[in-house]
Amino acid sequence: MKPIQSLLPLLEVPRNIVITTHYKPDGDAVGSLLALYHYLTRKQHRVTAVVPSEVPRFLDWMPGTDAIINYESATSRTQAAIKEADIIFCLDFNVFTRVQKMEASLSEAGAVKVVIDHHMFPAPVWDYGVSEPDKSSTCEMVYDFIRQSGDLEMIDPDIAACLYTGVMT
């Protein structure tokens, strides 16, 4: 797995990007997904946010939840997005089994696969990524990614609310 900083040149031109997280997403999973979604959208990428299962209702207030596609209720649509992706960001999980029914779609995808995660022992399937178990949350790591990209000024109230949710939960 190449360091996440090595990915930055690939993001200099607009790409087709899918962002996903684990099954039964929590505040950190949804917060990191939406923070990265807002950031990459503002960088002019075509971004599709996909979750393997329903987002809990108590997170519906977060900016951008209406853009998230649930794999279980829109399987064909999400499979098409994954197939068309240039880059797939996998957040808050370290092995494909954590996405359950989406596992085959992700593992067979020809896109560049990127992991940002704070769990130990990531599977050796990622092209780029960062795995730091000493971090409090994946949201903290998405913040670090935005900072390393030189784009701290792009953190607006929407991105900040998403990041804060993950850090607090």
PDB file of C-alpha atoms in Angstrom:
ATOM      1  CA  MET A   1       0.000   0.000   0.000  1.00  0.00           C
ATOM      2  CA  LYS A   2       1.401   3.359  -1.045  1.00  0.00           C
ATOM      3  CA  PRO A   3       1.164   6.291   1.387  1.00  0.00           C
ATOM      4  CA  ILE A   4      -1.967   8.394   1.051  1.00  0.00           C
ATOM      5  CA  GLN A   5       0.136  11.453   0.131  1.00  0.00           C
ATOM      6  CA  SER A   6       1.144   9.611  -3.073  1.00  0.00           C
ATOM      7  CA  LEU A   7      -2.507   9.757  -4.140  1.00  0.00           C
ATOM      8  CA  LEU A   8      -2.622  13.562  -4.248  1.00  0.00           C
ATOM      9  CA  PRO A   9      -1.364  13.907  -7.867  1.00  0.00           C
ATOM     10  CA  LEU A  10      -4.242  11.675  -9.030  1.00  0.00           C
ATOM     11  CA  LEU A  11      -6.692  14.146  -7.491  1.00  0.00           C
ATOM     12  CA  GLU A  12      -5.376  17.145  -9.418  1.00  0.00           C
ATOM     13  CA  VAL A  13      -7.882  16.557 -12.236  1.00  0.00           C
ATOM     14  CA  PRO A  14     -11.582  15.739 -11.837  1.00  0.00           C
ATOM     15  CA  ARG A  15     -12.210  12.031 -11.298  1.00  0.00           C
ATOM     16  CA  ASN A  16     -15.186   9.724 -10.908  1.00  0.00           C
ATOM     17  CA  ILE A  17     -15.025   8.863  -7.209  1.00  0.00           C
ATOM     18  CA  VAL A  18     -17.028   6.552  -4.964  1.00  0.00           C
ATOM     19  CA  ILE A  19     -16.791   6.885  -1.194  1.00  0.00           C
ATOM     20  CA  THR A  20     -18.076   4.117   1.029  1.00  0.00           C
ATOM     21  CA  THR A  21     -17.959   2.925   4.609  1.00  0.00           C
ATOM     22  CA  HIS A  22     -18.887  -0.118   6.661  1.00  0.00           C
ATOM     23  CA  TYR A  23     -22.193  -1.939   7.136  1.00  0.00           C
ATOM     24  CA  LYS A  24     -24.492  -0.356   9.743  1.00  0.00           C
ATOM     25  CA  PRO A  25     -22.615   2.946   9.706  1.00  0.00           C
ATOM     26  CA  ASP A  26     -22.142   4.956  12.889  1.00  0.00           C
ATOM     27  CA  GLY A  27     -21.360   8.649  13.410  1.00  0.00           C
ATOM     28  CA  ASP A  28     -17.690   8.270  12.505  1.00  0.00           C
ATOM     29  CA  ALA A  29     -18.488   6.307   9.349  1.00  0.00           C
ATOM     30  CA  VAL A  30     -21.150   8.722   8.083  1.00  0.00           C
ATOM     31  CA  GLY A  31     -19.260  11.794   9.289  1.00  0.00           C
ATOM     32  CA  SER A  32     -16.039  10.835   7.517  1.00  0.00           C
ATOM     33  CA  LEU A  33     -17.930   9.809   4.367  1.00  0.00           C
ATOM     34  CA  LEU A  34     -19.840  13.088   4.168  1.00  0.00           C
ATOM     35  CA  ALA A  35     -16.859  15.285   5.080  1.00  0.00           C
ATOM     36  CA  LEU A  36     -14.796  13.706   2.294  1.00  0.00           C
ATOM     37  CA  TYR A  37     -17.819  13.856  -0.046  1.00  0.00           C
ATOM     38  CA  HIS A  38     -18.198  17.621   0.474  1.00  0.00           C
ATOM     39  CA  TYR A  39     -14.455  18.205   0.170  1.00  0.00           C
ATOM     40  CA  LEU A  40     -13.989  16.212  -3.050  1.00  0.00           C
ATOM     41  CA  THR A  41     -17.159  17.663  -4.589  1.00  0.00           C
ATOM     42  CA  ARG A  42     -15.815  21.149  -3.964  1.00  0.00           C
ATOM     43  CA  LYS A  43     -12.592  20.059  -5.693  1.00  0.00           C
ATOM     44  CA  GLN A  44     -14.757  19.424  -8.817  1.00  0.00           C
ATOM     45  CA  HIS A  45     -14.737  15.612  -8.654  1.00  0.00           C
ATOM     46  CA  ARG A  46     -17.862  13.609  -9.531  1.00  0.00           C
ATOM     47  CA  VAL A  47     -18.545  11.913  -6.210  1.00  0.00           C
ATOM     48  CA  THR A  48     -20.998   9.161  -5.305  1.00  0.00           C
ATOM     49  CA  ALA A  49     -21.514   8.381  -1.613  1.00  0.00           C
ATOM     50  CA  VAL A  50     -22.534   4.756  -0.998  1.00  0.00           C
ATOM     51  CA  VAL A  51     -23.321   2.920   2.224  1.00  0.00           C
ATOM     52  CA  PRO A  52     -23.844  -0.860   2.422  1.00  0.00           C
ATOM     53  CA  SER A  53     -26.958  -0.432   4.608  1.00  0.00           C
ATOM     54  CA  GLU A  54     -29.285   2.261   5.862  1.00  0.00           C
ATOM     55  CA  VAL A  55     -27.928   5.377   7.576  1.00  0.00           C
ATOM     56  CA  PRO A  56     -29.358   5.611  11.114  1.00  0.00           C
ATOM     57  CA  ARG A  57     -32.152   8.180  11.372  1.00  0.00           C
ATOM     58  CA  PHE A  58     -30.437  10.043  14.203  1.00  0.00           C
ATOM     59  CA  LEU A  59     -27.778  11.108  11.663  1.00  0.00           C
ATOM     60  CA  ASP A  60     -30.290  12.487   9.121  1.00  0.00           C
ATOM     61  CA  TRP A  61     -29.526  16.048  10.222  1.00  0.00           C
ATOM     62  CA  MET A  62     -25.998  15.885   8.798  1.00  0.00           C
ATOM     63  CA  PRO A  63     -25.397  17.979   5.681  1.00  0.00           C
ATOM     64  CA  GLY A  64     -25.424  15.726   2.633  1.00  0.00           C
ATOM     65  CA  THR A  65     -27.260  12.661   3.934  1.00  0.00           C
ATOM     66  CA  ASP A  66     -29.756  13.114   1.101  1.00  0.00           C
ATOM     67  CA  ALA A  67     -26.922  12.378  -1.374  1.00  0.00           C
ATOM     68  CA  ILE A  68     -26.057   8.997   0.165  1.00  0.00           C
ATOM     69  CA  ILE A  69     -27.149   5.909  -1.762  1.00  0.00           C
ATOM     70  CA  ASN A  70     -28.028   2.756   0.194  1.00  0.00           C
ATOM     71  CA  TYR A  71     -26.623  -0.362  -1.507  1.00  0.00           C
ATOM     72  CA  GLU A  72     -29.404  -2.581  -0.133  1.00  0.00           C
ATOM     73  CA  SER A  73     -32.183  -0.444  -1.617  1.00  0.00           C
ATOM     74  CA  ALA A  74     -30.388   0.650  -4.831  1.00  0.00           C
ATOM     75  CA  THR A  75     -28.084  -2.255  -5.654  1.00  0.00           C
ATOM     76  CA  SER A  76     -27.956  -1.777  -9.434  1.00  0.00           C
ATOM     77  CA  ARG A  77     -27.291   1.949  -9.127  1.00  0.00           C
ATOM     78  CA  THR A  78     -24.483   1.484  -6.619  1.00  0.00           C
ATOM     79  CA  GLN A  79     -22.910  -1.374  -8.575  1.00  0.00           C
ATOM     80  CA  ALA A  80     -22.873   0.830 -11.682  1.00  0.00           C
ATOM     81  CA  ALA A  81     -21.235   3.689  -9.750  1.00  0.00           C
ATOM     82  CA  ILE A  82     -18.576   1.332  -8.398  1.00  0.00           C
ATOM     83  CA  LYS A  83     -17.856  -0.062 -11.881  1.00  0.00           C
ATOM     84  CA  GLU A  84     -17.519   3.448 -13.344  1.00  0.00           C
ATOM     85  CA  ALA A  85     -15.314   4.780 -10.547  1.00  0.00           C
ATOM     86  CA  ASP A  86     -11.723   5.854 -11.125  1.00  0.00           C
ATOM     87  CA  ILE A  87     -11.055   5.941  -7.386  1.00  0.00           C
ATOM     88  CA  ILE A  88     -12.870   4.284  -4.481  1.00  0.00           C
ATOM     89  CA  PHE A  89     -12.320   5.640  -0.972  1.00  0.00           C
ATOM     90  CA  CYS A  90     -13.073   3.094   1.753  1.00  0.00           C
ATOM     91  CA  LEU A  91     -13.503   4.766   5.124  1.00  0.00           C
ATOM     92  CA  ASP A  92     -13.619   3.374   8.649  1.00  0.00           C
ATOM     93  CA  PHE A  93     -13.069  -0.282   7.706  1.00  0.00           C
ATOM     94  CA  ASN A  94      -9.983  -2.339   6.977  1.00  0.00           C
ATOM     95  CA  VAL A  95     -11.311  -5.474   5.205  1.00  0.00           C
ATOM     96  CA  PHE A  96     -13.936  -5.874   2.474  1.00  0.00           C
ATOM     97  CA  THR A  97     -16.041  -8.246   4.585  1.00  0.00           C
ATOM     98  CA  ARG A  98     -17.129  -5.220   6.662  1.00  0.00           C
ATOM     99  CA  VAL A  99     -19.322  -4.088   3.738  1.00  0.00           C
ATOM    100  CA  GLN A 100     -21.140  -7.436   3.599  1.00  0.00           C
ATOM    101  CA  LYS A 101     -23.200  -7.715   0.365  1.00  0.00           C
ATOM    102  CA  MET A 102     -21.095  -5.004  -1.301  1.00  0.00           C
ATOM    103  CA  GLU A 103     -17.914  -7.048  -0.871  1.00  0.00           C
ATOM    104  CA  ALA A 104     -17.848  -8.591  -4.356  1.00  0.00           C
ATOM    105  CA  SER A 105     -18.512  -5.255  -6.077  1.00  0.00           C
ATOM    106  CA  LEU A 106     -15.636  -3.595  -4.239  1.00  0.00           C
ATOM    107  CA  SER A 107     -13.126  -6.395  -4.573  1.00  0.00           C
ATOM    108  CA  GLU A 108     -13.814  -6.821  -8.313  1.00  0.00           C
ATOM    109  CA  ALA A 109     -13.740  -3.081  -9.087  1.00  0.00           C
ATOM    110  CA  GLY A 110     -10.927  -1.956 -11.355  1.00  0.00           C
ATOM    111  CA  ALA A 111     -10.684   1.439  -9.665  1.00  0.00           C
ATOM    112  CA  VAL A 112      -7.810   2.635  -7.523  1.00  0.00           C
ATOM    113  CA  LYS A 113      -8.715   1.620  -3.966  1.00  0.00           C
ATOM    114  CA  VAL A 114      -7.896   3.883  -1.034  1.00  0.00           C
ATOM    115  CA  VAL A 115      -8.327   3.159   2.663  1.00  0.00           C
ATOM    116  CA  ILE A 116      -8.530   5.740   5.448  1.00  0.00           C
ATOM    117  CA  ASP A 117      -9.065   3.895   8.696  1.00  0.00           C
ATOM    118  CA  HIS A 118      -8.164   3.796  12.384  1.00  0.00           C
ATOM    119  CA  HIS A 119      -8.530   0.034  12.897  1.00  0.00           C
ATOM    120  CA  MET A 120      -5.601  -2.356  13.160  1.00  0.00           C
ATOM    121  CA  PHE A 121      -4.323  -4.732  10.472  1.00  0.00           C
ATOM    122  CA  PRO A 122      -5.683  -3.494   7.134  1.00  0.00           C
ATOM    123  CA  ALA A 123      -6.011  -6.224   4.507  1.00  0.00           C
ATOM    124  CA  PRO A 124      -3.370  -6.090   1.743  1.00  0.00           C
ATOM    125  CA  VAL A 125      -5.894  -5.001  -0.920  1.00  0.00           C
ATOM    126  CA  TRP A 126      -5.419  -1.227  -0.998  1.00  0.00           C
ATOM    127  CA  ASP A 127      -3.482   0.745  -3.599  1.00  0.00           C
ATOM    128  CA  TYR A 128      -3.111   3.779  -1.334  1.00  0.00           C
ATOM    129  CA  GLY A 129      -4.018   4.525   2.206  1.00  0.00           C
ATOM    130  CA  VAL A 130      -3.396   5.229   5.796  1.00  0.00           C
ATOM    131  CA  SER A 131      -4.196   3.086   8.824  1.00  0.00           C
ATOM    132  CA  GLU A 132      -3.519   4.696  12.194  1.00  0.00           C
ATOM    133  CA  PRO A 133      -4.978   2.837  15.186  1.00  0.00           C
ATOM    134  CA  ASP A 134      -3.798   5.587  17.547  1.00  0.00           C
ATOM    135  CA  LYS A 135      -6.235   8.073  15.963  1.00  0.00           C
ATOM    136  CA  SER A 136      -9.545   8.715  17.709  1.00  0.00           C
ATOM    137  CA  SER A 137     -11.638   8.381  14.582  1.00  0.00           C
ATOM    138  CA  THR A 138     -11.641   8.193  10.825  1.00  0.00           C
ATOM    139  CA  CYS A 139     -12.981  11.751  10.857  1.00  0.00           C
ATOM    140  CA  GLU A 140      -9.745  12.890  12.476  1.00  0.00           C
ATOM    141  CA  MET A 141      -7.886  11.157   9.658  1.00  0.00           C
ATOM    142  CA  VAL A 142     -10.037  12.794   6.944  1.00  0.00           C
ATOM    143  CA  TYR A 143      -9.190  16.140   8.551  1.00  0.00           C
ATOM    144  CA  ASP A 144      -5.497  15.161   8.338  1.00  0.00           C
ATOM    145  CA  PHE A 145      -5.953  14.247   4.660  1.00  0.00           C
ATOM    146  CA  ILE A 146      -7.518  17.636   3.880  1.00  0.00           C
ATOM    147  CA  ARG A 147      -4.688  19.344   5.785  1.00  0.00           C
ATOM    148  CA  GLN A 148      -2.019  17.329   3.952  1.00  0.00           C
ATOM    149  CA  SER A 149      -3.682  18.329   0.688  1.00  0.00           C
ATOM    150  CA  GLY A 150      -3.121  21.982   1.608  1.00  0.00           C
ATOM    151  CA  ASP A 151      -6.837  22.714   1.673  1.00  0.00           C
ATOM    152  CA  LEU A 152      -7.671  23.610   5.281  1.00  0.00           C
ATOM    153  CA  GLU A 153      -9.393  26.776   4.037  1.00  0.00           C
ATOM    154  CA  MET A 154     -11.945  24.550   2.288  1.00  0.00           C
ATOM    155  CA  ILE A 155     -13.313  23.306   5.614  1.00  0.00           C
ATOM    156  CA  ASP A 156     -16.652  25.055   5.834  1.00  0.00           C
ATOM    157  CA  PRO A 157     -19.486  24.563   8.369  1.00  0.00           C
ATOM    158  CA  ASP A 158     -20.814  21.485   6.503  1.00  0.00           C
ATOM    159  CA  ILE A 159     -17.469  19.687   6.487  1.00  0.00           C
ATOM    160  CA  ALA A 160     -16.771  20.782  10.059  1.00  0.00           C
ATOM    161  CA  ALA A 161     -20.130  19.452  11.310  1.00  0.00           C
ATOM    162  CA  CYS A 162     -19.470  16.079   9.678  1.00  0.00           C
ATOM    163  CA  LEU A 163     -15.940  15.856  11.090  1.00  0.00           C
ATOM    164  CA  TYR A 164     -17.095  16.899  14.551  1.00  0.00           C
ATOM    165  CA  THR A 165     -19.813  14.223  14.563  1.00  0.00           C
ATOM    166  CA  GLY A 166     -17.271  11.472  13.983  1.00  0.00           C
ATOM    167  CA  VAL A 167     -14.803  12.759  16.549  1.00  0.00           C
ATOM    168  CA  MET A 168     -17.540  13.057  19.186  1.00  0.00           C
ATOM    169  CA  THR A 169     -19.099   9.649  18.536  1.00  0.00           C
TER     170      THR A 169
END
